Coordinates of C-alpha atoms in Angstrom, one line a residue:
M1 CA -70.6 -31.2 30.6
V2 CA -70.2 -27.6 29.5
Y3 CA -66.9 -27.5 31.5
G4 CA -65.6 -30.6 29.6
K5 CA -66.4 -29.0 26.2
Q6 CA -64.5 -25.8 27.1
Q7 CA -61.5 -27.6 28.7
W8 CA -59.5 -27.7 25.4
K9 CA -59.5 -23.9 25.5
A10 CA -57.8 -23.9 28.9
W11 CA -55.1 -26.2 27.6
L12 CA -54.7 -24.1 24.5
Y13 CA -54.1 -21.0 26.7
L14 CA -51.7 -22.9 28.8
L15 CA -49.8 -24.4 25.9
P16 CA -47.2 -21.6 25.4
A17 CA -46.3 -21.6 29.1
L18 CA -46.1 -25.4 29.2
I19 CA -43.8 -25.4 26.1
L20 CA -41.5 -22.9 27.7
L21 CA -41.6 -24.8 31.0
A22 CA -40.7 -28.0 29.2
V23 CA -37.9 -26.5 27.2
F24 CA -36.2 -24.4 29.8
T25 CA -37.0 -26.2 33.1
V26 CA -38.1 -29.9 32.6
W27 CA -35.6 -30.8 29.9
P28 CA -32.5 -29.2 31.6
I29 CA -33.3 -31.2 34.7
I30 CA -33.6 -34.4 32.8
N31 CA -30.5 -33.7 30.8
T32 CA -28.5 -32.9 34.0
L33 CA -29.5 -36.3 35.5
R34 CA -28.4 -37.9 32.2
M35 CA -25.1 -36.2 32.1
A36 CA -24.3 -36.9 35.7
F37 CA -24.5 -40.6 35.3
L38 CA -22.4 -40.8 32.0
N39 CA -18.8 -41.3 33.0
D40 CA -16.4 -38.5 32.0
Y41 CA -19.2 -36.9 29.9
G42 CA -18.2 -33.9 27.8
L43 CA -20.4 -32.1 25.3
M44 CA -17.6 -31.7 22.7
S45 CA -16.7 -35.4 23.1
E46 CA -20.3 -36.4 22.5
L47 CA -20.5 -34.2 19.4
G48 CA -17.4 -36.0 18.2
G49 CA -19.2 -39.3 18.4
V50 CA -17.7 -40.6 21.7
K51 CA -19.9 -43.1 23.6
F52 CA -20.0 -42.9 27.4
D53 CA -20.6 -45.7 30.0
I54 CA -23.3 -45.3 32.6
G55 CA -22.0 -45.1 36.1
I56 CA -21.2 -43.0 39.1
E57 CA -17.6 -42.0 38.2
N58 CA -18.5 -38.3 37.9
F59 CA -19.7 -38.3 41.5
L60 CA -16.5 -40.1 42.7
K61 CA -14.2 -37.7 40.9
V62 CA -16.1 -34.7 42.3
M63 CA -15.8 -36.1 45.9
Q64 CA -12.2 -37.0 45.4
Y65 CA -11.2 -33.6 44.0
S66 CA -9.3 -31.9 46.7
K67 CA -10.6 -28.4 45.9
F68 CA -14.2 -29.5 46.1
K69 CA -13.9 -30.0 49.8
N70 CA -12.7 -26.4 50.0
C71 CA -15.7 -25.3 47.9
L72 CA -18.0 -27.2 50.2
L73 CA -16.4 -25.7 53.3
N74 CA -16.6 -22.1 52.0
T75 CA -20.3 -22.6 51.0
M76 CA -21.2 -24.1 54.4
L77 CA -19.3 -21.5 56.3
L78 CA -20.8 -18.5 54.4
T79 CA -24.3 -19.9 54.8
V80 CA -24.1 -20.7 58.5
L81 CA -22.6 -17.3 59.3
T82 CA -24.7 -15.1 57.1
V83 CA -28.2 -16.5 57.5
P84 CA -28.6 -16.1 61.3
I85 CA -26.9 -12.7 61.3
S86 CA -28.9 -11.3 58.4
T87 CA -32.2 -12.7 59.8
F88 CA -31.6 -11.2 63.3
L89 CA -30.6 -7.8 61.9
A90 CA -33.5 -7.8 59.5
L91 CA -35.9 -8.5 62.4
L92 CA -34.5 -5.7 64.5
I93 CA -34.5 -3.2 61.6
S94 CA -38.1 -4.2 60.7
V95 CA -39.3 -3.6 64.3
C96 CA -37.6 -0.2 64.3
L97 CA -39.0 0.8 60.9
N98 CA -42.5 -0.3 62.0
S99 CA -42.3 2.0 65.0
I100 CA -41.1 5.0 63.0
K101 CA -43.9 7.0 61.4
F102 CA -41.9 9.9 60.2
L103 CA -40.0 9.2 56.9
N104 CA -41.1 5.5 57.2
R105 CA -41.7 5.2 53.4
F106 CA -38.4 6.9 52.6
L107 CA -36.4 4.6 54.9
Q108 CA -38.1 1.5 53.5
T109 CA -37.0 2.6 50.0
V110 CA -33.4 3.2 51.2
Y111 CA -33.2 -0.2 52.7
F112 CA -34.7 -1.9 49.6
L113 CA -32.2 -0.3 47.2
P114 CA -29.5 -3.0 47.5
Y115 CA -32.1 -5.6 46.4
V116 CA -32.6 -3.9 43.0
T117 CA -28.9 -3.1 42.5
N118 CA -26.6 -5.4 40.4
S119 CA -24.7 -7.7 42.8
I120 CA -21.5 -7.4 40.7
A121 CA -21.6 -3.6 41.0
I122 CA -22.2 -3.8 44.7
G123 CA -19.2 -6.3 45.0
M124 CA -17.0 -3.8 43.2
V125 CA -18.0 -1.1 45.6
F126 CA -17.2 -3.3 48.6
A127 CA -13.9 -4.3 47.0
A128 CA -13.0 -0.6 46.7
M129 CA -14.0 -0.1 50.4
F130 CA -11.8 -2.9 51.7
N131 CA -9.0 -2.9 49.1
I132 CA -5.5 -1.4 49.4
V133 CA -4.3 0.2 46.2
G134 CA -0.9 1.7 45.4
N135 CA -0.7 4.6 42.9
I136 CA 2.8 5.4 41.5
V137 CA 3.4 9.0 41.0
N138 CA 6.5 8.6 38.8
P139 CA 8.7 5.7 37.7
D140 CA 11.4 6.3 40.3
L141 CA 10.5 3.5 42.7
S142 CA 13.7 4.0 44.8
N143 CA 11.9 6.8 46.6
P144 CA 9.1 5.4 48.7
S145 CA 7.5 8.8 48.9
N146 CA 6.6 8.5 45.2
I147 CA 4.1 5.8 46.0
I148 CA 0.7 6.8 47.3
V149 CA -1.3 4.1 48.9
T150 CA -5.1 4.3 49.0
K151 CA -6.2 2.1 51.9
G152 CA -9.9 2.2 51.4
I153 CA -12.6 3.7 53.6
I154 CA -12.7 0.7 56.1
N155 CA -9.0 0.9 56.8
N156 CA -9.2 4.7 57.0
L157 CA -11.8 4.3 59.7
I158 CA -9.8 1.8 61.6
E159 CA -6.8 4.2 61.6
F160 CA -9.0 7.1 62.6
F161 CA -9.9 5.1 65.8
G162 CA -6.3 4.3 66.5
G163 CA -6.1 0.8 64.9
K164 CA -3.8 -0.6 62.3
P165 CA -4.8 -1.2 58.7
I166 CA -5.8 -4.8 57.9
V167 CA -5.1 -6.5 54.6
W168 CA -8.6 -7.6 53.7
L169 CA -8.4 -8.6 50.1
N170 CA -4.9 -8.2 48.7
A171 CA -2.1 -10.7 48.4
G172 CA -1.1 -11.9 51.8
S173 CA -4.5 -11.5 53.3
T174 CA -5.7 -14.2 55.7
Y175 CA -8.7 -16.5 55.1
A176 CA -10.5 -15.0 58.1
A177 CA -10.2 -11.5 56.7
N178 CA -11.6 -12.7 53.3
I179 CA -14.5 -14.4 55.0
A180 CA -15.2 -11.3 57.1
V181 CA -15.5 -9.2 54.0
M182 CA -17.8 -11.7 52.3
V183 CA -20.0 -12.1 55.4
T184 CA -20.3 -8.3 55.6
Y185 CA -21.3 -8.0 51.9
I186 CA -23.7 -11.0 51.8
V187 CA -25.5 -9.9 55.0
W188 CA -25.8 -6.3 53.7
N189 CA -27.1 -7.6 50.4
A190 CA -29.6 -10.0 52.0
L191 CA -31.2 -7.5 54.3
P192 CA -33.6 -5.8 51.9
F193 CA -35.6 -8.8 51.0
K194 CA -35.8 -10.1 54.6
I195 CA -36.8 -6.6 55.9
L196 CA -39.5 -6.4 53.2
V197 CA -41.0 -9.7 54.3
L198 CA -40.8 -9.2 58.0
L199 CA -42.0 -5.6 57.8
G200 CA -45.1 -6.8 55.9
G201 CA -45.7 -9.4 58.6
L202 CA -45.4 -6.8 61.4
Q203 CA -47.8 -4.4 59.7
S204 CA -50.4 -7.2 59.6
V205 CA -50.1 -8.1 63.3
N206 CA -53.2 -7.2 65.4
K207 CA -52.4 -4.2 67.5
Q208 CA -54.5 -5.4 70.4
Y209 CA -51.7 -7.8 71.5
Y210 CA -49.4 -4.8 72.0
D211 CA -52.1 -2.7 73.6
A212 CA -52.8 -5.4 76.1
A213 CA -49.1 -5.8 76.9
K214 CA -48.7 -2.1 77.5
I215 CA -51.7 -2.1 79.9
D216 CA -50.0 -4.9 81.8
G217 CA -46.7 -3.0 82.0
T218 CA -44.8 -5.5 80.0
S219 CA -41.2 -4.5 79.1
K220 CA -40.3 -4.0 75.4
A221 CA -37.8 -6.8 75.5
R222 CA -40.5 -9.2 76.7
I223 CA -43.0 -7.9 74.1
F224 CA -40.4 -8.6 71.5
G225 CA -39.7 -12.1 72.7
R226 CA -43.2 -13.2 73.6
I227 CA -45.4 -11.4 71.1
T228 CA -43.4 -10.1 68.1
V229 CA -41.2 -13.1 67.4
P230 CA -44.0 -15.8 67.9
L231 CA -46.4 -13.9 65.6
L232 CA -43.7 -13.4 63.0
S233 CA -42.5 -17.0 63.2
P234 CA -44.0 -18.0 59.8
M235 CA -42.2 -15.1 58.1
I236 CA -39.0 -15.8 60.0
A237 CA -39.2 -19.5 59.0
Y238 CA -39.7 -18.4 55.4
V239 CA -36.7 -16.0 55.3
V240 CA -34.5 -18.6 57.0
I241 CA -35.4 -21.3 54.5
T242 CA -34.9 -19.0 51.5
G243 CA -31.7 -17.7 53.1
F244 CA -30.2 -21.1 53.4
I245 CA -31.2 -21.9 49.8
G246 CA -29.6 -18.6 48.6
G247 CA -26.6 -19.1 50.7
F248 CA -25.8 -22.5 49.2
K249 CA -26.0 -21.0 45.7
E250 CA -23.6 -18.1 46.6
Y251 CA -21.3 -17.2 43.7
S252 CA -21.9 -13.8 42.1
S253 CA -21.0 -11.9 45.4
I254 CA -17.6 -13.5 45.5
V255 CA -17.0 -12.8 41.8
G256 CA -18.1 -9.2 42.4
V257 CA -15.5 -8.7 45.2
F258 CA -12.6 -10.9 44.1
G259 CA -13.2 -11.3 40.4
E260 CA -13.1 -14.6 38.5
S261 CA -10.1 -15.7 40.5
M262 CA -12.5 -16.2 43.5
G263 CA -9.7 -15.3 45.9
P264 CA -6.9 -12.9 46.6
V265 CA -3.9 -12.6 44.2
G266 CA -1.6 -15.5 44.7
D267 CA -4.3 -17.8 46.1
D268 CA -6.8 -18.3 43.3
G269 CA -9.9 -20.2 44.3
R270 CA -9.5 -19.7 48.0
L271 CA -13.2 -18.6 48.4
N272 CA -14.6 -20.7 45.6
T273 CA -18.0 -22.2 46.2
I274 CA -19.9 -25.2 44.9
V275 CA -21.6 -23.1 42.3
G276 CA -18.2 -21.7 41.3
F277 CA -16.9 -25.3 41.0
I278 CA -19.8 -26.1 38.7
Y279 CA -19.1 -23.1 36.4
K280 CA -15.4 -24.0 36.3
A281 CA -16.2 -27.6 35.3
L282 CA -18.5 -26.3 32.5
E283 CA -15.7 -24.1 31.2
S284 CA -13.4 -27.1 31.0
D285 CA -15.9 -29.2 29.0
S286 CA -16.6 -31.4 32.0
Q287 CA -20.4 -31.3 31.9
G288 CA -20.6 -34.7 33.6
R289 CA -18.7 -33.5 36.7
A290 CA -20.6 -30.2 36.7
S291 CA -23.9 -32.1 36.6
A292 CA -22.8 -34.4 39.4
A293 CA -21.8 -31.4 41.6
A294 CA -25.2 -29.8 40.8
L295 CA -27.0 -32.9 42.0
I296 CA -24.9 -33.0 45.2
L297 CA -25.7 -29.4 45.8
F298 CA -29.4 -30.2 45.2
V299 CA -29.3 -33.0 47.8
I300 CA -27.6 -30.7 50.4
I301 CA -30.2 -28.0 49.8
F302 CA -33.0 -30.5 50.0
V303 CA -31.8 -32.0 53.2
V304 CA -31.3 -28.6 54.9
T305 CA -34.7 -27.5 53.7
M306 CA -36.4 -30.6 55.1
I307 CA -34.7 -30.0 58.4
N308 CA -35.8 -26.4 58.5
L309 CA -39.4 -27.5 57.7
Y310 CA -39.3 -30.1 60.4
V311 CA -38.1 -27.5 63.0
S312 CA -40.6 -25.0 61.7
K313 CA -43.5 -27.4 62.4
K314 CA -42.5 -27.4 66.1
R315 CA -41.5 -23.7 66.4
V316 CA -43.8 -21.8 64.1
H317 CA -47.1 -20.4 65.4
Y318 CA -49.8 -19.9 62.7

């Protein structure tokens, strides 16, 4: 009875948070659903008094748009490539960090730095590493010696080991080279969070399992496969699921490397993703198509997450 009398205080304390949640989370979701099912919806048109019919025309236009298939392919490819690679590398690095006592804290801080660094700034650094830039010494272009080409640290390393420079990002670069750069960047940027989660899990593992394995003379590879991985399976499942969700929302990393063109010069939009498609639609006052694309992305993420959860129930050991 006393609890019932004091309940209004709890709701009063929660009211500011509930208002913010309703305004910035609940209403945008409801509005997105509304706009997605209004044919050819545009905000400026609505403000001008235009009435829209209810239907699925926005979804049909999104699916029929030729570049949307390219956006979907890029998103799927980047996700499928980066999530397994980053998870495996994070697991190996976490095991190594956990076994190193000297400078352990310092190394953890170094590996965590990319997580707190602006992704656009990191992308610009990666662009400089892979880019090929020509600096003209004087206007006399008839003399090739007047042009100094900066090939970037990656191509300099390739040349140092006897290879030929590769056009990674510039005009004339191949799709495979562009994807290779983005996979390298996304994996590097995704490692800190995964290392943090997996390292925390490793430090909570009961040491008796490892002591018993050492007494039995078990090899390190077998210890890794039979003890470390099963005991870390809940954390691995978590970073895999969040990795897939983050991979399907990839956008800022590509902008950081290629800029708003989302591709090399002469082939704008080559590496555009679903999120990039949504932003482009918003810029062109096509909020209906943007909302439809957002719902399609939500369905894809939901299905992939459900599959991951289903697999996790069979593979994860709690």
